[in-house]
mmCIF file with all atom_site columns, C-alpha atoms in Angstrom:
data_model
loop_
_atom_site.group_PDB
_atom_site.id
_atom_site.type_symbol
_atom_site.label_atom_id
_atom_site.label_alt_id
_atom_site.label_comp_id
_atom_site.label_asym_id
_atom_site.label_entity_id
_atom_site.label_seq_id
_atom_site.pdbx_PDB_ins_code
_atom_site.Cartn_x
_atom_site.Cartn_y
_atom_site.Cartn_z
_atom_site.occupancy
_atom_site.B_iso_or_equiv
_atom_site.pdbx_formal_charge
_atom_site.auth_seq_id
_atom_site.auth_comp_id
_atom_site.auth_asym_id
_atom_site.auth_atom_id
_atom_site.pdbx_PDB_model_num
ATOM 1   C CA . PHE A 1 1   ? -26.015 33.201  -17.671 1.00 58.00 ? 1   PHE A CA 1
ATOM 2   C CA . LYS A 1 2   ? -25.991 31.490  -21.129 1.00 56.00 ? 2   LYS A CA 1
ATOM 3   C CA . LYS A 1 3   ? -22.390 30.412  -20.595 1.00 59.00 ? 3   LYS A CA 1
ATOM 4   C CA . ASN A 1 4   ? -23.244 28.819  -17.250 1.00 60.00 ? 4   ASN A CA 1
ATOM 5   C CA . CYS A 1 5   ? -26.234 26.975  -18.761 1.00 53.00 ? 5   CYS A CA 1
ATOM 6   C CA . PHE A 1 6   ? -23.962 25.719  -21.573 1.00 57.00 ? 6   PHE A CA 1
ATOM 7   C CA . ILE A 1 7   ? -21.402 24.454  -19.060 1.00 59.00 ? 7   ILE A CA 1
ATOM 8   C CA . MET A 1 8   ? -24.074 22.767  -16.948 1.00 57.00 ? 8   MET A CA 1
ATOM 9   C CA . LYS A 1 9   ? -25.495 20.982  -20.062 1.00 61.00 ? 9   LYS A CA 1
ATOM 10  C CA . LYS A 1 10  ? -22.030 19.744  -20.963 1.00 58.00 ? 10  LYS A CA 1
ATOM 11  C CA . LEU A 1 11  ? -21.398 18.502  -17.397 1.00 53.00 ? 11  LEU A CA 1
ATOM 12  C CA . ILE A 1 12  ? -24.776 16.706  -17.333 1.00 57.00 ? 12  ILE A CA 1
ATOM 13  C CA . THR A 1 13  ? -24.044 15.076  -20.734 1.00 54.00 ? 13  THR A CA 1
ATOM 14  C CA . ILE A 1 14  ? -20.599 13.917  -19.576 1.00 54.00 ? 14  ILE A CA 1
ATOM 15  C CA . LEU A 1 15  ? -22.033 12.577  -16.312 1.00 50.00 ? 15  LEU A CA 1
ATOM 16  C CA . PHE A 1 16  ? -24.825 10.700  -18.193 1.00 48.00 ? 16  PHE A CA 1
ATOM 17  C CA . LEU A 1 17  ? -22.361 9.167   -20.626 1.00 46.00 ? 17  LEU A CA 1
ATOM 18  C CA . GLY A 1 18  ? -20.040 8.149   -17.753 1.00 48.00 ? 18  GLY A CA 1
ATOM 19  C CA . ILE A 1 19  ? -22.887 6.434   -15.886 1.00 45.00 ? 19  ILE A CA 1
ATOM 20  C CA . PHE A 1 20  ? -24.195 4.772   -18.982 1.00 42.00 ? 20  PHE A CA 1
ATOM 21  C CA . SER A 1 21  ? -20.775 3.375   -20.003 1.00 38.00 ? 21  SER A CA 1
ATOM 22  C CA . PHE A 1 22  ? -20.143 2.143   -16.421 1.00 37.00 ? 22  PHE A CA 1
ATOM 23  C CA . SER A 1 23  ? -23.471 0.279   -16.284 1.00 38.00 ? 23  SER A CA 1
ATOM 24  C CA . PHE A 1 24  ? -22.877 -1.140  -19.744 1.00 38.00 ? 24  PHE A CA 1
ATOM 25  C CA . SER A 1 25  ? -19.476 -2.516  -18.747 1.00 39.00 ? 25  SER A CA 1
ATOM 26  C CA . GLN A 1 26  ? -20.952 -4.080  -15.549 1.00 42.00 ? 26  GLN A CA 1
ATOM 27  C CA . LYS A 1 27  ? -23.632 -5.746  -17.675 1.00 44.00 ? 27  LYS A CA 1
ATOM 28  C CA . ASN A 1 28  ? -21.002 -7.213  -20.065 1.00 45.00 ? 28  ASN A CA 1
ATOM 29  C CA . GLU A 1 29  ? -18.914 -8.390  -17.110 1.00 55.00 ? 29  GLU A CA 1
ATOM 30  C CA . LEU A 1 30  ? -21.799 -10.549 -15.797 1.00 66.00 ? 30  LEU A CA 1
ATOM 31  C CA . ASN A 1 31  ? -22.257 -12.109 -19.225 1.00 79.00 ? 31  ASN A CA 1
ATOM 32  C CA . ASN A 1 32  ? -18.640 -13.453 -19.032 1.00 88.00 ? 32  ASN A CA 1
ATOM 33  C CA . LEU A 1 33  ? -19.221 -15.180 -15.642 1.00 91.00 ? 33  LEU A CA 1
ATOM 34  C CA . LYS A 1 34  ? -20.390 -18.793 -15.846 1.00 93.00 ? 34  LYS A CA 1
ATOM 35  C CA . VAL A 1 35  ? -22.057 -19.855 -12.614 1.00 94.00 ? 35  VAL A CA 1
ATOM 36  C CA . GLU A 1 36  ? -22.710 -23.465 -11.591 1.00 94.00 ? 36  GLU A CA 1
ATOM 37  C CA . ILE A 1 37  ? -24.505 -24.163 -8.346  1.00 93.00 ? 37  ILE A CA 1
ATOM 38  C CA . LEU A 1 38  ? -22.982 -27.362 -6.889  1.00 92.00 ? 38  LEU A CA 1
ATOM 39  C CA . LYS A 1 39  ? -24.808 -27.570 -3.566  1.00 92.00 ? 39  LYS A CA 1
ATOM 40  C CA . THR A 1 40  ? -27.058 -25.677 -1.115  1.00 92.00 ? 40  THR A CA 1
ATOM 41  C CA . ASN A 1 41  ? -27.337 -26.486 2.546   1.00 89.00 ? 41  ASN A CA 1
ATOM 42  C CA . ASP A 1 42  ? -28.907 -25.073 5.687   1.00 89.00 ? 42  ASP A CA 1
ATOM 43  C CA . VAL A 1 43  ? -25.887 -24.869 8.067   1.00 85.00 ? 43  VAL A CA 1
ATOM 44  C CA . SER A 1 44  ? -27.744 -23.563 11.198  1.00 82.00 ? 44  SER A CA 1
ATOM 45  C CA . SER A 1 45  ? -28.030 -20.233 12.875  1.00 75.00 ? 45  SER A CA 1
ATOM 46  C CA . THR A 1 46  ? -24.426 -20.274 14.297  1.00 74.00 ? 46  THR A CA 1
ATOM 47  C CA . PHE A 1 47  ? -21.428 -20.376 11.982  1.00 70.00 ? 47  PHE A CA 1
ATOM 48  C CA . GLY A 1 48  ? -17.771 -20.874 12.998  1.00 63.00 ? 48  GLY A CA 1
ATOM 49  C CA . ALA A 1 49  ? -18.132 -21.805 16.661  1.00 55.00 ? 49  ALA A CA 1
ATOM 50  C CA . ALA A 1 50  ? -17.795 -25.538 16.182  1.00 52.00 ? 50  ALA A CA 1
ATOM 51  C CA . ASN A 1 51  ? -15.178 -25.338 13.439  1.00 50.00 ? 51  ASN A CA 1
ATOM 52  C CA . PRO A 1 52  ? -11.796 -26.636 14.757  1.00 51.00 ? 52  PRO A CA 1
ATOM 53  C CA . PHE A 1 53  ? -9.915  -24.556 12.071  1.00 53.00 ? 53  PHE A CA 1
ATOM 54  C CA . MET A 1 54  ? -11.328 -21.287 13.499  1.00 50.00 ? 54  MET A CA 1
ATOM 55  C CA . THR A 1 55  ? -9.378  -20.388 16.583  1.00 48.00 ? 55  THR A CA 1
ATOM 56  C CA . SER A 1 56  ? -10.962 -17.030 17.255  1.00 50.00 ? 56  SER A CA 1
ATOM 57  C CA . SER A 1 57  ? -14.453 -16.309 18.537  1.00 50.00 ? 57  SER A CA 1
ATOM 58  C CA . THR A 1 58  ? -14.419 -13.130 16.418  1.00 55.00 ? 58  THR A CA 1
ATOM 59  C CA . ASN A 1 59  ? -15.008 -15.353 13.419  1.00 63.00 ? 59  ASN A CA 1
ATOM 60  C CA . THR A 1 60  ? -18.263 -16.775 14.829  1.00 73.00 ? 60  THR A CA 1
ATOM 61  C CA . LYS A 1 61  ? -21.369 -15.494 13.149  1.00 78.00 ? 61  LYS A CA 1
ATOM 62  C CA . ILE A 1 62  ? -24.805 -15.762 14.712  1.00 82.00 ? 62  ILE A CA 1
ATOM 63  C CA . ALA A 1 63  ? -27.946 -15.312 12.613  1.00 85.00 ? 63  ALA A CA 1
ATOM 64  C CA . LYS A 1 64  ? -30.762 -13.065 13.754  1.00 88.00 ? 64  LYS A CA 1
ATOM 65  C CA . LYS A 1 65  ? -33.693 -14.641 15.599  1.00 91.00 ? 65  LYS A CA 1
ATOM 66  C CA . GLY A 1 66  ? -35.763 -16.770 13.225  1.00 90.00 ? 66  GLY A CA 1
ATOM 67  C CA . MET A 1 67  ? -32.990 -16.891 10.632  1.00 92.00 ? 67  MET A CA 1
ATOM 68  C CA . THR A 1 68  ? -30.455 -19.449 9.568   1.00 92.00 ? 68  THR A CA 1
ATOM 69  C CA . PHE A 1 69  ? -27.401 -19.470 7.310   1.00 91.00 ? 69  PHE A CA 1
ATOM 70  C CA . ILE A 1 70  ? -27.781 -21.066 3.872   1.00 93.00 ? 70  ILE A CA 1
ATOM 71  C CA . MET A 1 71  ? -24.507 -22.163 2.258   1.00 92.00 ? 71  MET A CA 1
ATOM 72  C CA . VAL A 1 72  ? -24.293 -22.098 -1.497  1.00 94.00 ? 72  VAL A CA 1
ATOM 73  C CA . LYS A 1 73  ? -21.295 -23.918 -3.091  1.00 94.00 ? 73  LYS A CA 1
ATOM 74  C CA . LEU A 1 74  ? -20.578 -22.314 -6.457  1.00 93.00 ? 74  LEU A CA 1
ATOM 75  C CA . LYS A 1 75  ? -18.207 -23.035 -9.393  1.00 95.00 ? 75  LYS A CA 1
ATOM 76  C CA . LEU A 1 76  ? -17.410 -19.728 -11.094 1.00 95.00 ? 76  LEU A CA 1
ATOM 77  C CA . LYS A 1 77  ? -15.616 -19.436 -14.437 1.00 95.00 ? 77  LYS A CA 1
ATOM 78  C CA . ASN A 1 78  ? -14.472 -16.353 -16.276 1.00 95.00 ? 78  ASN A CA 1
ATOM 79  C CA . GLU A 1 79  ? -15.345 -17.029 -19.901 1.00 94.00 ? 79  GLU A CA 1
ATOM 80  C CA . GLY A 1 80  ? -14.197 -13.587 -21.047 1.00 91.00 ? 80  GLY A CA 1
ATOM 81  C CA . LYS A 1 81  ? -10.874 -12.240 -22.286 1.00 93.00 ? 81  LYS A CA 1
ATOM 82  C CA . GLU A 1 82  ? -10.351 -9.819  -19.393 1.00 91.00 ? 82  GLU A CA 1
ATOM 83  C CA . SER A 1 83  ? -10.083 -10.294 -15.631 1.00 91.00 ? 83  SER A CA 1
ATOM 84  C CA . LEU A 1 84  ? -13.367 -10.038 -13.714 1.00 90.00 ? 84  LEU A CA 1
ATOM 85  C CA . ASN A 1 85  ? -13.923 -8.555  -10.247 1.00 90.00 ? 85  ASN A CA 1
ATOM 86  C CA . VAL A 1 86  ? -16.720 -10.710 -8.841  1.00 91.00 ? 86  VAL A CA 1
ATOM 87  C CA . ASN A 1 87  ? -18.556 -8.720  -6.200  1.00 90.00 ? 87  ASN A CA 1
ATOM 88  C CA . PHE A 1 88  ? -20.587 -11.049 -3.991  1.00 91.00 ? 88  PHE A CA 1
ATOM 89  C CA . ASN A 1 89  ? -22.573 -8.106  -2.575  1.00 90.00 ? 89  ASN A CA 1
ATOM 90  C CA . LYS A 1 90  ? -24.423 -8.219  -5.939  1.00 90.00 ? 90  LYS A CA 1
ATOM 91  C CA . PHE A 1 91  ? -25.573 -11.818 -5.214  1.00 94.00 ? 91  PHE A CA 1
ATOM 92  C CA . LYS A 1 92  ? -29.097 -12.152 -3.774  1.00 95.00 ? 92  LYS A CA 1
ATOM 93  C CA . MET A 1 93  ? -31.166 -15.105 -2.725  1.00 96.00 ? 93  MET A CA 1
ATOM 94  C CA . THR A 1 94  ? -34.987 -15.197 -3.067  1.00 96.00 ? 94  THR A CA 1
ATOM 95  C CA . ASP A 1 95  ? -37.572 -17.174 -1.153  1.00 95.00 ? 95  ASP A CA 1
ATOM 96  C CA . ASN A 1 96  ? -40.837 -18.715 -2.312  1.00 92.00 ? 96  ASN A CA 1
ATOM 97  C CA . ASP A 1 97  ? -42.522 -15.232 -2.052  1.00 94.00 ? 97  ASP A CA 1
ATOM 98  C CA . ASN A 1 98  ? -39.689 -13.718 -4.184  1.00 93.00 ? 98  ASN A CA 1
ATOM 99  C CA . LEU A 1 99  ? -38.397 -11.645 -1.261  1.00 95.00 ? 99  LEU A CA 1
ATOM 100 C CA . LYS A 1 100 ? -34.712 -10.898 -1.712  1.00 96.00 ? 100 LYS A CA 1
ATOM 101 C CA . TYR A 1 101 ? -32.015 -11.609 0.941   1.00 94.00 ? 101 TYR A CA 1
ATOM 102 C CA . GLU A 1 102 ? -28.560 -10.087 0.846   1.00 93.00 ? 102 GLU A CA 1
ATOM 103 C CA . PHE A 1 103 ? -25.267 -11.947 0.631   1.00 92.00 ? 103 PHE A CA 1
ATOM 104 C CA . SER A 1 104 ? -23.811 -12.392 4.149   1.00 89.00 ? 104 SER A CA 1
ATOM 105 C CA . PHE A 1 105 ? -20.234 -13.683 3.909   1.00 85.00 ? 105 PHE A CA 1
ATOM 106 C CA . ILE A 1 106 ? -17.838 -15.955 2.059   1.00 83.00 ? 106 ILE A CA 1
ATOM 107 C CA . TYR A 1 107 ? -15.955 -18.781 3.721   1.00 75.00 ? 107 TYR A CA 1
ATOM 108 C CA . GLY A 1 108 ? -12.253 -18.912 3.357   1.00 65.00 ? 108 GLY A CA 1
ATOM 109 C CA . ILE A 1 109 ? -9.124  -16.822 3.799   1.00 53.00 ? 109 ILE A CA 1
ATOM 110 C CA . GLY A 1 110 ? -9.949  -13.347 5.011   1.00 51.00 ? 110 GLY A CA 1
ATOM 111 C CA . PHE A 1 111 ? -13.259 -14.581 6.563   1.00 54.00 ? 111 PHE A CA 1
ATOM 112 C CA . PRO A 1 112 ? -15.559 -12.670 6.803   1.00 55.00 ? 112 PRO A CA 1
ATOM 113 C CA . SER A 1 113 ? -14.301 -9.468  5.319   1.00 61.00 ? 113 SER A CA 1
ATOM 114 C CA . ILE A 1 114 ? -13.683 -10.520 1.650   1.00 71.00 ? 114 ILE A CA 1
ATOM 115 C CA . LYS A 1 115 ? -16.611 -9.510  -0.545  1.00 82.00 ? 115 LYS A CA 1
ATOM 116 C CA . THR A 1 116 ? -14.923 -9.580  -4.019  1.00 85.00 ? 116 THR A CA 1
ATOM 117 C CA . ILE A 1 117 ? -12.513 -11.879 -5.858  1.00 87.00 ? 117 ILE A CA 1
ATOM 118 C CA . LYS A 1 118 ? -10.539 -11.279 -9.046  1.00 90.00 ? 118 LYS A CA 1
ATOM 119 C CA . LEU A 1 119 ? -10.937 -13.985 -11.634 1.00 92.00 ? 119 LEU A CA 1
ATOM 120 C CA . LYS A 1 120 ? -8.478  -14.108 -14.542 1.00 94.00 ? 120 LYS A CA 1
ATOM 121 C CA . PRO A 1 121 ? -9.631  -15.069 -18.057 1.00 94.00 ? 121 PRO A CA 1
ATOM 122 C CA . GLY A 1 122 ? -10.384 -18.764 -18.404 1.00 94.00 ? 122 GLY A CA 1
ATOM 123 C CA . LYS A 1 123 ? -9.922  -19.440 -14.664 1.00 95.00 ? 123 LYS A CA 1
ATOM 124 C CA . LYS A 1 124 ? -12.343 -21.402 -12.469 1.00 95.00 ? 124 LYS A CA 1
ATOM 125 C CA . VAL A 1 125 ? -12.863 -21.268 -8.701  1.00 93.00 ? 125 VAL A CA 1
ATOM 126 C CA . LYS A 1 126 ? -15.126 -22.951 -6.194  1.00 92.00 ? 126 LYS A CA 1
ATOM 127 C CA . LYS A 1 127 ? -16.528 -20.715 -3.411  1.00 91.00 ? 127 LYS A CA 1
ATOM 128 C CA . PHE A 1 128 ? -18.784 -21.256 -0.445  1.00 90.00 ? 128 PHE A CA 1
ATOM 129 C CA . ILE A 1 129 ? -21.009 -18.195 0.040   1.00 91.00 ? 129 ILE A CA 1
ATOM 130 C CA . TYR A 1 130 ? -23.575 -17.723 2.776   1.00 91.00 ? 130 TYR A CA 1
ATOM 131 C CA . PHE A 1 131 ? -26.922 -15.948 3.123   1.00 93.00 ? 131 PHE A CA 1
ATOM 132 C CA . GLU A 1 132 ? -28.908 -15.197 6.232   1.00 93.00 ? 132 GLU A CA 1
ATOM 133 C CA . PHE A 1 133 ? -32.330 -16.589 5.428   1.00 94.00 ? 133 PHE A CA 1
ATOM 134 C CA . PRO A 1 134 ? -35.628 -17.128 7.322   1.00 95.00 ? 134 PRO A CA 1
ATOM 135 C CA . LYS A 1 135 ? -36.024 -20.608 8.768   1.00 92.00 ? 135 LYS A CA 1
ATOM 136 C CA . GLU A 1 136 ? -39.686 -20.936 7.781   1.00 91.00 ? 136 GLU A CA 1
ATOM 137 C CA . LYS A 1 137 ? -39.173 -19.984 4.080   1.00 93.00 ? 137 LYS A CA 1
ATOM 138 C CA . GLU A 1 138 ? -38.264 -22.113 1.094   1.00 93.00 ? 138 GLU A CA 1
ATOM 139 C CA . LEU A 1 139 ? -35.307 -21.389 -1.162  1.00 93.00 ? 139 LEU A CA 1
ATOM 140 C CA . ASN A 1 140 ? -36.235 -20.147 -4.628  1.00 94.00 ? 140 ASN A CA 1
ATOM 141 C CA . GLU A 1 141 ? -33.415 -18.560 -6.679  1.00 95.00 ? 141 GLU A CA 1
ATOM 142 C CA . LEU A 1 142 ? -29.971 -17.188 -6.540  1.00 95.00 ? 142 LEU A CA 1
ATOM 143 C CA . VAL A 1 143 ? -29.954 -13.807 -8.345  1.00 94.00 ? 143 VAL A CA 1
ATOM 144 C CA . ILE A 1 144 ? -26.802 -12.298 -9.817  1.00 91.00 ? 144 ILE A CA 1
ATOM 145 C CA . GLY A 1 145 ? -27.574 -8.950  -11.515 1.00 84.00 ? 145 GLY A CA 1
ATOM 146 C CA . LYS A 1 146 ? -30.502 -9.820  -13.769 1.00 85.00 ? 146 LYS A CA 1
ATOM 147 C CA . VAL A 1 147 ? -29.687 -13.550 -14.111 1.00 90.00 ? 147 VAL A CA 1
ATOM 148 C CA . LYS A 1 148 ? -31.596 -16.036 -11.962 1.00 92.00 ? 148 LYS A CA 1
ATOM 149 C CA . TYR A 1 149 ? -30.522 -19.570 -11.013 1.00 93.00 ? 149 TYR A CA 1
ATOM 150 C CA . SER A 1 150 ? -33.036 -21.995 -9.531  1.00 92.00 ? 150 SER A CA 1
ATOM 151 C CA . LEU A 1 151 ? -32.275 -23.397 -6.090  1.00 90.00 ? 151 LEU A CA 1
ATOM 152 C CA . LYS A 1 152 ? -35.127 -25.868 -6.064  1.00 84.00 ? 152 LYS A CA 1
#
């Protein structure tokens, strides 16, 4: 019984250290990402249908009733010394009541399935990301991890 308890304590310690080091590396990764918001725009509740470059109706996205798509044009720069995997699922948008809304999709090659991009050290990219957002609410902030960017 003592041997099993000892093994369990070791496993729990190893698991804790693994989780702590993973969350620490994620936090550092966000510190190396410079984010500049270039533009925000309400692009309506239907996306892709009127776009002449989209030939397939499978790329059309329709917002839920009472919702619209908000486009956020970003410039992202990796200021670190290692490549970053930017996961857009970690991006949230808040309204004037500080309610959070999830990232919906990114516009570009692979639309709408791409949720992450790899950004090499020193590299910059511009991306159009979209959120499904209530029509009657006001934009407040873009939240990436614990960092908040004003959208007002």
